[in-house]
XYZ file of C-alpha atoms in Angstrom:
397
model
C 54.322 86.333 99.328
C 57.295 85.610 97.081
C 55.294 85.411 93.855
C 53.591 88.717 94.544
C 56.647 90.645 95.685
C 59.391 89.360 93.408
C 59.964 88.549 89.766
C 63.063 86.623 88.792
C 65.011 88.847 86.368
C 66.890 85.848 84.989
C 63.768 85.022 83.011
C 64.218 88.264 81.090
C 66.832 88.893 78.436
C 66.883 92.569 79.284
C 68.054 92.565 82.897
C 71.036 90.853 84.446
C 70.917 88.513 87.440
C 72.072 91.407 89.635
C 68.552 92.839 89.672
C 65.415 91.833 91.510
C 62.097 93.239 90.414
C 59.468 94.143 93.003
C 55.752 94.539 92.466
C 53.905 97.413 94.065
C 50.178 98.032 94.220
C 49.317 101.287 92.449
C 46.688 103.585 93.949
C 44.008 105.563 92.102
C 46.181 108.675 91.759
C 48.975 106.731 90.074
C 46.564 104.855 87.794
C 45.082 108.188 86.734
C 48.587 109.482 86.032
C 49.338 106.453 83.854
C 46.263 107.193 81.740
C 47.218 110.876 81.469
C 50.803 110.003 80.533
C 49.570 108.504 77.276
C 48.379 111.956 76.219
C 51.462 113.722 77.604
C 49.527 115.518 80.381
C 51.303 113.827 83.248
C 54.046 111.338 84.024
C 55.527 109.478 86.958
C 58.946 108.143 87.804
C 61.019 106.749 90.670
C 63.573 108.908 92.474
C 65.916 108.761 95.446
C 68.478 111.107 96.986
C 71.184 108.427 96.711
C 71.698 104.663 96.342
C 71.100 103.986 100.045
C 68.037 106.185 100.595
C 64.442 105.017 100.318
C 62.826 105.383 96.869
C 59.812 107.526 96.063
C 57.375 107.487 93.190
C 56.410 110.973 92.019
C 53.836 112.398 89.649
C 53.789 116.009 88.489
C 52.364 117.158 91.823
C 52.522 114.311 94.368
C 55.249 112.334 96.129
C 54.718 108.767 97.349
C 57.132 106.893 99.581
C 57.518 103.231 98.619
C 57.548 101.231 101.826
C 57.495 97.530 102.627
C 54.582 96.381 104.743
C 55.294 93.072 106.470
C 52.641 90.423 107.173
C 52.391 87.109 108.973
C 50.159 84.106 108.240
C 48.609 85.875 105.243
C 47.062 84.601 102.028
C 46.544 86.586 98.846
C 43.383 85.837 96.849
C 43.386 86.611 93.146
C 40.083 87.206 91.351
C 40.737 85.370 88.089
C 37.396 86.449 86.654
C 38.477 90.047 86.902
C 41.885 89.219 85.452
C 40.305 87.394 82.499
C 37.588 90.060 82.070
C 34.872 87.507 82.870
C 31.638 88.556 84.535
C 30.750 86.926 87.821
C 27.315 85.475 87.016
C 25.374 82.362 87.976
C 25.330 81.311 84.322
C 29.107 81.385 84.069
C 30.092 77.760 84.644
C 33.746 78.638 84.363
C 33.486 81.009 87.305
C 36.681 80.859 89.375
C 36.481 82.377 92.831
C 40.192 82.850 93.338
C 43.583 81.353 93.908
C 45.419 81.575 97.223
C 49.168 82.058 97.458
C 50.871 81.173 100.702
C 54.015 82.699 102.176
C 52.639 86.207 101.751
C 55.046 87.888 104.181
C 55.221 91.409 102.764
C 53.972 93.823 100.159
C 55.063 97.194 98.837
C 52.665 100.081 99.310
C 52.607 103.771 98.465
C 52.324 106.397 101.211
C 51.683 110.027 100.282
C 54.369 112.268 101.807
C 55.406 115.903 101.587
C 58.251 116.232 99.102
C 61.645 117.369 100.383
C 64.542 119.209 98.737
C 68.062 118.147 99.638
C 69.908 121.436 100.284
C 72.791 120.007 102.327
C 75.420 120.895 99.694
C 73.983 124.231 98.541
C 76.135 127.318 99.330
C 74.687 130.413 100.995
C 74.982 133.648 99.018
C 75.661 136.649 101.264
C 76.401 139.212 98.534
C 76.119 139.297 94.755
C 79.817 140.127 94.654
C 80.539 136.662 96.114
C 79.271 134.784 93.051
C 82.601 134.508 91.245
C 84.388 133.144 94.304
C 81.802 130.367 94.803
C 81.990 128.878 91.293
C 83.451 125.340 91.321
C 83.708 122.346 89.000
C 80.979 120.666 91.045
C 78.258 123.247 90.464
C 74.687 122.105 91.168
C 71.934 123.463 88.932
C 68.243 123.616 89.829
C 67.671 120.654 87.523
C 70.378 118.645 89.330
C 68.836 119.570 92.662
C 65.389 118.447 91.517
C 66.692 115.116 90.226
C 68.424 114.424 93.559
C 65.471 115.384 95.756
C 62.490 113.239 96.717
C 59.875 115.675 95.467
C 57.466 116.234 92.569
C 57.945 119.070 90.070
C 55.071 121.252 91.290
C 56.133 120.842 94.930
C 59.707 121.653 93.930
C 58.721 124.863 92.137
C 56.743 126.030 95.187
C 59.470 125.195 97.692
C 62.334 126.832 95.806
C 61.038 130.294 96.722
C 60.204 129.233 100.301
C 63.768 127.944 100.739
C 65.202 131.068 99.041
C 66.822 129.036 96.252
C 68.113 130.771 93.149
C 70.219 129.638 90.201
C 72.972 131.925 88.899
C 75.453 130.753 86.258
C 74.247 127.132 86.569
C 74.826 127.126 90.349
C 72.078 127.056 92.968
C 72.416 129.328 96.005
C 70.471 129.862 99.211
C 69.995 133.592 99.633
C 71.124 135.022 102.956
C 68.277 136.566 105.012
C 70.039 139.957 104.975
C 70.106 139.892 101.164
C 66.378 139.080 101.126
C 65.624 141.872 103.622
C 67.606 144.437 101.617
C 66.055 143.305 98.341
C 62.510 143.325 99.711
C 63.045 146.773 101.233
C 64.362 148.021 97.876
C 61.452 146.625 95.847
C 58.777 148.028 98.186
C 60.498 151.425 98.358
C 60.865 151.731 94.582
C 57.239 150.739 93.960
C 56.090 153.412 96.427
C 58.443 156.005 94.928
C 57.258 155.322 91.374
C 53.631 155.522 92.486
C 54.069 158.807 94.358
C 55.791 160.351 91.342
C 52.661 159.755 89.283
C 50.493 161.357 92.008
C 52.431 164.566 92.626
C 49.331 166.704 92.076
C 47.291 164.819 94.665
C 49.678 163.869 97.478
C 46.974 163.437 100.132
C 45.090 160.869 98.068
C 48.342 159.165 97.101
C 49.446 158.771 100.707
C 46.082 157.317 101.709
C 45.997 154.783 98.872
C 49.664 153.810 98.698
C 49.055 150.294 100.056
C 46.756 149.551 97.104
C 49.720 149.375 94.728
C 50.764 146.074 96.318
C 47.552 144.405 95.118
C 48.779 144.357 91.517
C 52.506 143.694 91.144
C 53.957 142.482 87.856
C 57.436 141.046 87.604
C 57.749 142.396 84.053
C 57.235 145.950 85.358
C 59.892 145.487 88.044
C 62.337 144.122 85.467
C 61.731 147.207 83.319
C 62.596 149.392 86.323
C 65.698 147.261 86.870
C 66.861 147.870 83.294
C 66.324 151.590 83.862
C 68.749 151.394 86.830
C 66.039 152.170 89.373
C 67.322 149.438 91.706
C 70.601 149.053 93.557
C 72.306 146.350 91.478
C 74.661 145.444 94.301
C 71.568 144.116 96.117
C 69.297 142.893 93.341
C 69.481 141.154 90.013
C 66.619 139.976 87.803
C 66.419 136.498 89.318
C 66.399 137.778 92.898
C 63.591 140.203 92.020
C 61.529 137.321 90.649
C 62.239 135.095 93.656
C 61.299 137.798 96.180
C 58.005 138.562 94.430
C 57.062 134.871 94.324
C 58.143 134.274 97.930
C 56.117 137.122 99.420
C 53.130 137.241 97.063
C 50.190 135.228 95.793
C 49.014 135.050 92.207
C 45.844 137.043 91.685
C 42.826 134.877 90.870
C 42.609 133.798 87.225
C 46.120 135.003 86.388
C 48.017 131.716 86.367
C 47.627 130.862 82.672
C 50.744 130.316 80.611
C 51.791 133.281 78.492
C 49.929 135.848 80.607
C 51.801 138.661 82.359
C 50.888 137.391 85.808
C 49.665 139.811 88.462
C 50.732 139.221 92.079
C 49.344 140.495 95.370
C 51.880 141.166 98.112
C 51.193 139.175 101.267
C 51.849 141.848 103.890
C 51.695 139.323 106.738
C 54.575 137.367 105.171
C 56.595 140.571 104.844
C 55.962 141.553 108.473
C 56.825 138.056 109.690
C 60.100 137.921 107.740
C 61.204 141.372 108.924
C 60.048 140.576 112.468
C 61.860 137.242 112.789
C 64.993 138.776 111.280
C 64.869 141.637 113.797
C 64.309 139.225 116.696
C 67.336 137.156 115.654
C 69.462 140.245 115.207
C 68.599 142.140 118.379
C 66.922 139.782 120.823
C 68.548 136.358 120.574
C 70.145 136.789 124.024
C 68.009 139.388 125.793
C 64.327 140.064 126.379
C 62.650 143.176 124.981
C 59.272 144.731 125.735
C 56.839 143.777 122.971
C 55.666 147.376 122.453
C 59.251 148.548 122.057
C 59.902 145.701 119.638
C 56.916 146.669 117.466
C 58.209 150.253 117.324
C 61.610 148.968 116.207
C 59.918 146.764 113.610
C 57.922 149.689 112.244
C 61.132 151.707 111.879
C 62.751 148.880 109.896
C 60.008 148.865 107.254
C 60.102 151.161 104.191
C 58.688 154.661 104.584
C 54.967 154.910 103.644
C 54.627 151.118 103.889
C 52.020 150.613 106.628
C 50.942 146.978 107.036
C 49.189 145.697 110.146
C 51.832 144.888 112.775
C 50.526 141.893 114.701
C 52.877 140.097 117.076
C 50.866 136.886 116.600
C 52.433 136.623 113.133
C 55.700 135.780 114.880
C 54.275 133.023 117.081
C 56.671 130.101 117.301
C 59.697 132.377 116.958
C 59.798 133.883 120.443
C 59.193 133.028 124.075
C 57.786 135.227 126.826
C 59.333 136.067 130.162
C 57.308 134.480 132.976
C 58.269 137.318 135.314
C 57.109 139.962 132.851
C 54.818 138.454 130.240
C 55.133 141.449 127.886
C 58.868 140.826 127.447
C 59.813 138.594 124.504
C 62.983 136.924 123.242
C 63.849 135.123 119.992
C 63.739 131.330 120.150
C 64.788 128.965 117.341
C 62.211 126.164 117.261
C 64.264 124.264 114.654
C 66.667 123.270 117.441
C 63.956 121.339 119.292
C 63.982 117.542 119.294
C 61.453 115.942 116.878
C 60.615 113.266 119.460
C 57.455 114.443 121.326
C 58.609 113.212 124.757
C 62.006 114.881 124.431
C 60.396 117.998 122.914
C 58.267 118.546 126.008
C 61.269 117.960 128.296
C 63.247 120.609 126.409
C 60.387 123.107 126.546
C 59.936 122.654 130.298
C 63.661 123.167 130.838
C 63.263 126.572 129.198
C 60.129 127.446 131.155
C 58.322 125.437 133.807
C 54.939 126.943 132.883
C 53.586 127.894 129.466
C 50.344 129.490 128.396
C 48.536 127.178 125.995
C 48.566 129.598 123.051
C 52.281 130.277 123.617
C 53.422 126.650 123.591
C 51.111 125.541 120.748
C 53.309 126.830 117.844
C 56.201 124.718 119.158
C 54.086 121.548 118.974
C 52.397 121.775 115.575
C 55.050 119.803 113.685
C 55.012 116.869 116.146
C 51.201 116.690 116.326
C 51.211 114.380 113.317
C 47.635 113.126 113.769
C 46.326 116.722 113.940
C 44.600 116.181 117.293
C 43.017 119.096 119.121
C 45.945 120.775 120.820
C 44.686 120.185 124.377
C 44.088 116.470 123.677
C 47.582 116.189 122.241
C 49.216 117.983 125.179
C 47.591 115.872 127.916
C 49.351 112.805 126.506
C 52.678 114.330 127.599
C 51.944 117.123 130.094
C 49.407 118.680 132.453
C 46.936 121.476 131.656
C 45.301 123.475 134.424
C 42.976 126.463 134.397
C 44.046 129.618 136.223
C 41.298 132.152 135.729
C 40.736 132.439 131.982
C 44.192 131.107 131.151
C 45.167 127.505 130.355
C 48.615 126.760 131.798
C 50.728 123.845 130.551
C 53.238 122.293 132.956
C 55.212 119.082 133.418
C 53.630 116.047 135.063
C 56.705 115.625 137.272
């Protein structure tokens, strides 16, 4: 409907004739944000990655895509009583049931999406010594990156650590995995070393309880150790220390208030997964390796005295198994798979003609948009058959 979707800017003295205003129906979340914005608690605004990309409307913690929904043969009814704040009663002689507008061919609506950060132009930092050589006149700060990404502020803050983003000298970098591995190894080793020094008189107890120190990590304490030259400064600086702690830890309950020296708990599964995937890429991108041998290699890569649970299931979706010897594994980059479900299955069956259900599932999660039960999703594109206690997935062809 033209009246609903468009306002003629020529009727306004503020805008030029080059602009067309569109109306969009606001949902409950946005209306709540508008009320909160009056008290300064929240705000919303429109963003886009560039002039040609689709716009989004974001609040402090949500991102909504603005999309046009087309209609045909539709009529919009307007409740004038509601507009005029009149109650719909039998005694109200002026009761107006509505007005219909024809030519209602489209409307704008808000769809909640997961915010995304545009990292296409962000350089990768391999070594701290490379910083000077990467400085240019077109530096991108974290604030610039946020403004050019379709994402809310809270989502942005969470994803910066996940994407290994760090700002140094007003330039954002993506940290190389090797730099993260070395930094994480250094932090864990120094924490263990400092703890054992305080327990020299009771080494047996110290060795048994060493993993407990990772339940209460404070960035301020690590920064103090950094100033005391406890860390290798060719690997770490203060910002990398903070990023690594946030990437591999969770805030302890009740510690997230502003102004409090926040306590973090190391997520050992995240640490094992990061080390494990890195080791798979490094050693087993071309060849298979026995899973028991791989776990031994992984254990040897971790800091001394650091003894998390080594579970190969943490690496699901990052390796494939050899059909001839199921205990042999090899790194596989799932990011190279086609996002189209039909083509995804074709690619997977080119790699292996038969998959166990629990092995193929991690490679399908991102395309199972409706969150169907995995077997119901698979039978739309492939065949599942029972062989003993195992469910085997194969092509229909």
